[in-house]
PDB file of C-alpha atoms in Angstrom:
ATOM      1  CA  ARG A   1     -49.391  18.308  17.443  1.00 52.00           C
ATOM      2  CA  MET A   2     -46.528  17.844  15.039  1.00 48.00           C
ATOM      3  CA  LEU A   3     -47.429  16.268  11.745  1.00 55.00           C
ATOM      4  CA  ALA A   4     -45.501  13.198  10.596  1.00 52.00           C
ATOM      5  CA  ALA A   5     -44.002  15.162   7.665  1.00 50.00           C
ATOM      6  CA  GLU A   6     -42.742  17.910  10.006  1.00 54.00           C
ATOM      7  CA  ARG A   7     -41.258  15.311  12.330  1.00 51.00           C
ATOM      8  CA  LEU A   8     -39.473  13.607   9.416  1.00 48.00           C
ATOM      9  CA  ASN A   9     -38.167  16.964   8.179  1.00 53.00           C
ATOM     10  CA  ASN A  10     -36.830  17.821  11.660  1.00 55.00           C
ATOM     11  CA  GLN A  11     -35.125  14.434  11.932  1.00 52.00           C
ATOM     12  CA  SER A  12     -33.420  14.751   8.553  1.00 48.00           C
ATOM     13  CA  SER A  13     -32.283  18.303   9.425  1.00 49.00           C
ATOM     14  CA  SER A  14     -30.624  17.085  12.603  1.00 51.00           C
ATOM     15  CA  ARG A  15     -28.766  14.369  10.670  1.00 60.00           C
ATOM     16  CA  ARG A  16     -27.158  16.702   8.150  1.00 64.00           C
ATOM     17  CA  ILE A  17     -23.442  16.296   7.904  1.00 70.00           C
ATOM     18  CA  ARG A  18     -21.604  19.509   8.666  1.00 80.00           C
ATOM     19  CA  MET A  19     -18.963  20.481   6.164  1.00 83.00           C
ATOM     20  CA  PRO A  20     -15.476  21.143   7.559  1.00 91.00           C
ATOM     21  CA  TRP A  21     -14.623  24.860   7.820  1.00 90.00           C
ATOM     22  CA  TRP A  22     -12.192  24.737   4.885  1.00 92.00           C
ATOM     23  CA  ALA A  23     -14.911  23.442   2.540  1.00 91.00           C
ATOM     24  CA  ASN A  24     -16.988  26.596   3.043  1.00 90.00           C
ATOM     25  CA  PRO A  25     -16.811  29.532   0.616  1.00 89.00           C
ATOM     26  CA  VAL A  26     -14.094  32.121   1.285  1.00 85.00           C
ATOM     27  CA  ALA A  27     -16.763  34.685   2.204  1.00 81.00           C
ATOM     28  CA  ASP A  28     -17.831  32.347   5.037  1.00 85.00           C
ATOM     29  CA  GLY A  29     -14.312  31.823   6.392  1.00 85.00           C
ATOM     30  CA  GLY A  30     -13.524  28.712   4.372  1.00 86.00           C
ATOM     31  CA  LEU A  31     -11.126  28.127   1.505  1.00 89.00           C
ATOM     32  CA  GLY A  32     -13.745  27.790  -1.219  1.00 87.00           C
ATOM     33  CA  ASP A  33     -12.094  27.049  -4.560  1.00 89.00           C
ATOM     34  CA  ILE A  34      -8.499  27.492  -3.384  1.00 92.00           C
ATOM     35  CA  VAL A  35      -6.252  24.697  -4.633  1.00 94.00           C
ATOM     36  CA  ASP A  36      -3.197  23.237  -2.994  1.00 95.00           C
ATOM     37  CA  PRO A  37      -0.163  24.720  -4.807  1.00 94.00           C
ATOM     38  CA  ILE A  38       1.639  21.362  -4.790  1.00 96.00           C
ATOM     39  CA  THR A  39      -1.078  18.843  -5.676  1.00 96.00           C
ATOM     40  CA  LEU A  40      -3.302  21.319  -7.562  1.00 96.00           C
ATOM     41  CA  GLU A  41      -6.301  19.658  -5.879  1.00 95.00           C
ATOM     42  CA  PRO A  42      -9.051  21.759  -4.265  1.00 94.00           C
ATOM     43  CA  LEU A  43      -8.416  22.009  -0.529  1.00 95.00           C
ATOM     44  CA  ALA A  44     -12.170  21.973   0.067  1.00 93.00           C
ATOM     45  CA  ALA A  45     -12.300  18.381  -1.221  1.00 92.00           C
ATOM     46  CA  SER A  46      -9.763  17.152   1.330  1.00 92.00           C
ATOM     47  CA  ASP A  47     -10.867  15.196   4.375  1.00 91.00           C
ATOM     48  CA  ALA A  48      -7.927  16.613   6.365  1.00 94.00           C
ATOM     49  CA  ALA A  49      -7.578  20.151   7.658  1.00 95.00           C
ATOM     50  CA  PRO A  50      -5.172  22.189   5.538  1.00 96.00           C
ATOM     51  CA  PHE A  51      -1.981  23.688   6.956  1.00 97.00           C
ATOM     52  CA  GLU A  52      -1.370  27.418   6.926  1.00 96.00           C
ATOM     53  CA  LEU A  53       2.167  28.444   5.948  1.00 97.00           C
ATOM     54  CA  PRO A  54       2.143  32.171   5.198  1.00 95.00           C
ATOM     55  CA  ALA A  55       3.771  33.070   1.904  1.00 92.00           C
ATOM     56  CA  SER A  56       4.602  36.620   2.976  1.00 89.00           C
ATOM     57  CA  PRO A  57       3.925  37.205   6.666  1.00 87.00           C
ATOM     58  CA  PRO A  58       2.086  39.175   7.950  1.00 87.00           C
ATOM     59  CA  LEU A  59       0.073  39.406   4.710  1.00 87.00           C
ATOM     60  CA  LYS A  60      -2.636  36.799   4.131  1.00 87.00           C
ATOM     61  CA  THR A  61      -2.842  35.278   0.639  1.00 85.00           C
ATOM     62  CA  THR A  62      -4.420  32.267  -1.029  1.00 83.00           C
ATOM     63  CA  SER A  63      -0.884  30.855  -1.288  1.00 88.00           C
ATOM     64  CA  ASP A  64      -0.819  30.345   2.488  1.00 94.00           C
ATOM     65  CA  TRP A  65      -2.728  27.043   2.505  1.00 95.00           C
ATOM     66  CA  PHE A  66      -1.444  23.535   1.783  1.00 97.00           C
ATOM     67  CA  ASP A  67      -2.317  19.889   2.029  1.00 97.00           C
ATOM     68  CA  ALA A  68      -0.104  19.171   5.057  1.00 97.00           C
ATOM     69  CA  ARG A  69       1.028  15.736   3.884  1.00 96.00           C
ATOM     70  CA  ALA A  70       1.928  16.995   0.422  1.00 97.00           C
ATOM     71  CA  LEU A  71       3.830  19.975   1.841  1.00 97.00           C
ATOM     72  CA  ALA A  72       5.769  17.796   4.276  1.00 97.00           C
ATOM     73  CA  ALA A  73       6.688  15.275   1.567  1.00 96.00           C
ATOM     74  CA  TYR A  74       7.719  18.108  -0.776  1.00 97.00           C
ATOM     75  CA  LEU A  75       9.975  19.777   1.811  1.00 97.00           C
ATOM     76  CA  VAL A  76      11.614  16.567   3.016  1.00 96.00           C
ATOM     77  CA  ALA A  77      12.162  15.140  -0.482  1.00 96.00           C
ATOM     78  CA  ARG A  78      13.687  18.353  -1.786  1.00 95.00           C
ATOM     79  CA  GLY A  79      15.696  19.069   1.353  1.00 95.00           C
ATOM     80  CA  CYS A  80      15.177  22.741   0.537  1.00 94.00           C
ATOM     81  CA  PHE A  81      13.170  24.530   3.191  1.00 97.00           C
ATOM     82  CA  VAL A  82      11.623  27.443   1.337  1.00 96.00           C
ATOM     83  CA  HIS A  83       7.983  28.342   0.800  1.00 96.00           C
ATOM     84  CA  PRO A  84       6.937  26.710  -2.502  1.00 95.00           C
ATOM     85  CA  ILE A  85       5.354  29.926  -3.814  1.00 94.00           C
ATOM     86  CA  SER A  86       7.097  32.943  -2.284  1.00 94.00           C
ATOM     87  CA  ARG A  87      10.479  31.211  -1.851  1.00 95.00           C
ATOM     88  CA  ARG A  88      10.891  32.706   1.634  1.00 95.00           C
ATOM     89  CA  GLU A  89      12.938  30.614   4.044  1.00 96.00           C
ATOM     90  CA  ILE A  90      10.922  28.326   6.276  1.00 96.00           C
ATOM     91  CA  SER A  91      11.983  28.395   9.919  1.00 96.00           C
ATOM     92  CA  ALA A  92      12.513  25.549  12.367  1.00 97.00           C
ATOM     93  CA  ALA A  93       9.370  26.814  14.132  1.00 97.00           C
ATOM     94  CA  ASP A  94       7.392  26.463  10.863  1.00 97.00           C
ATOM     95  CA  CYS A  95       8.635  22.873  10.558  1.00 97.00           C
ATOM     96  CA  ALA A  96       7.679  22.110  14.169  1.00 97.00           C
ATOM     97  CA  ARG A  97       4.176  23.549  13.558  1.00 97.00           C
ATOM     98  CA  LEU A  98       3.828  21.384  10.455  1.00 98.00           C
ATOM     99  CA  ASP A  99       4.902  18.295  12.415  1.00 97.00           C
ATOM    100  CA  ALA A 100       2.345  19.090  15.151  1.00 97.00           C
ATOM    101  CA  HIS A 101      -0.351  19.488  12.491  1.00 97.00           C
ATOM    102  CA  LEU A 102       0.627  16.165  10.902  1.00 97.00           C
ATOM    103  CA  ARG A 103       0.492  14.413  14.287  1.00 96.00           C
ATOM    104  CA  ALA A 104      -3.003  15.869  14.858  1.00 96.00           C
ATOM    105  CA  LEU A 105      -3.988  14.266  11.532  1.00 95.00           C
ATOM    106  CA  GLY A 106      -2.579  10.928  12.711  1.00 95.00           C
ATOM    107  CA  GLU A 107       0.504  11.108  10.467  1.00 93.00           C
ATOM    108  CA  ARG A 108       3.632   9.863  12.200  1.00 88.00           C
ATOM    109  CA  ARG A 109       5.843   8.794   9.271  1.00 88.00           C
ATOM    110  CA  ILE A 110       7.129  12.226   8.240  1.00 88.00           C
ATOM    111  CA  CYS A 111       9.206  14.419  10.564  1.00 94.00           C
ATOM    112  CA  VAL A 112       9.908  17.725   8.865  1.00 97.00           C
ATOM    113  CA  ALA A 113      11.763  19.246  11.836  1.00 96.00           C
ATOM    114  CA  ALA A 114      14.257  16.377  11.884  1.00 96.00           C
ATOM    115  CA  ALA A 115      14.900  16.775   8.152  1.00 96.00           C
ATOM    116  CA  TYR A 116      15.350  20.530   8.658  1.00 96.00           C
ATOM    117  CA  GLU A 117      18.165  19.962  11.154  1.00 90.00           C
TER     118      GLU A 117
END
């Protein structure tokens, strides 16, 4: 027979809220303490999945991850489509990927691909 304390412990374990992947430490595949290069806010604290825009493809760096909304607003407002850190040109395909990511987050107000054209 299961004791009442064990039953309560099992119930509380099943109710634990799972952290999003990006909130996990880097060693566990998350982004740990990496901050968004535009907002300077920790990406792990965001409720929205970050967007990966490689700084220097095919290399992976901590400068590859952004708050998607902040990146989109930055690119559209500046009208200059270069990576904010590496200064490499951003392609139309990168802009379309960012728009798809924004739509998945429920954001419909910003259209980076249209501004790119």
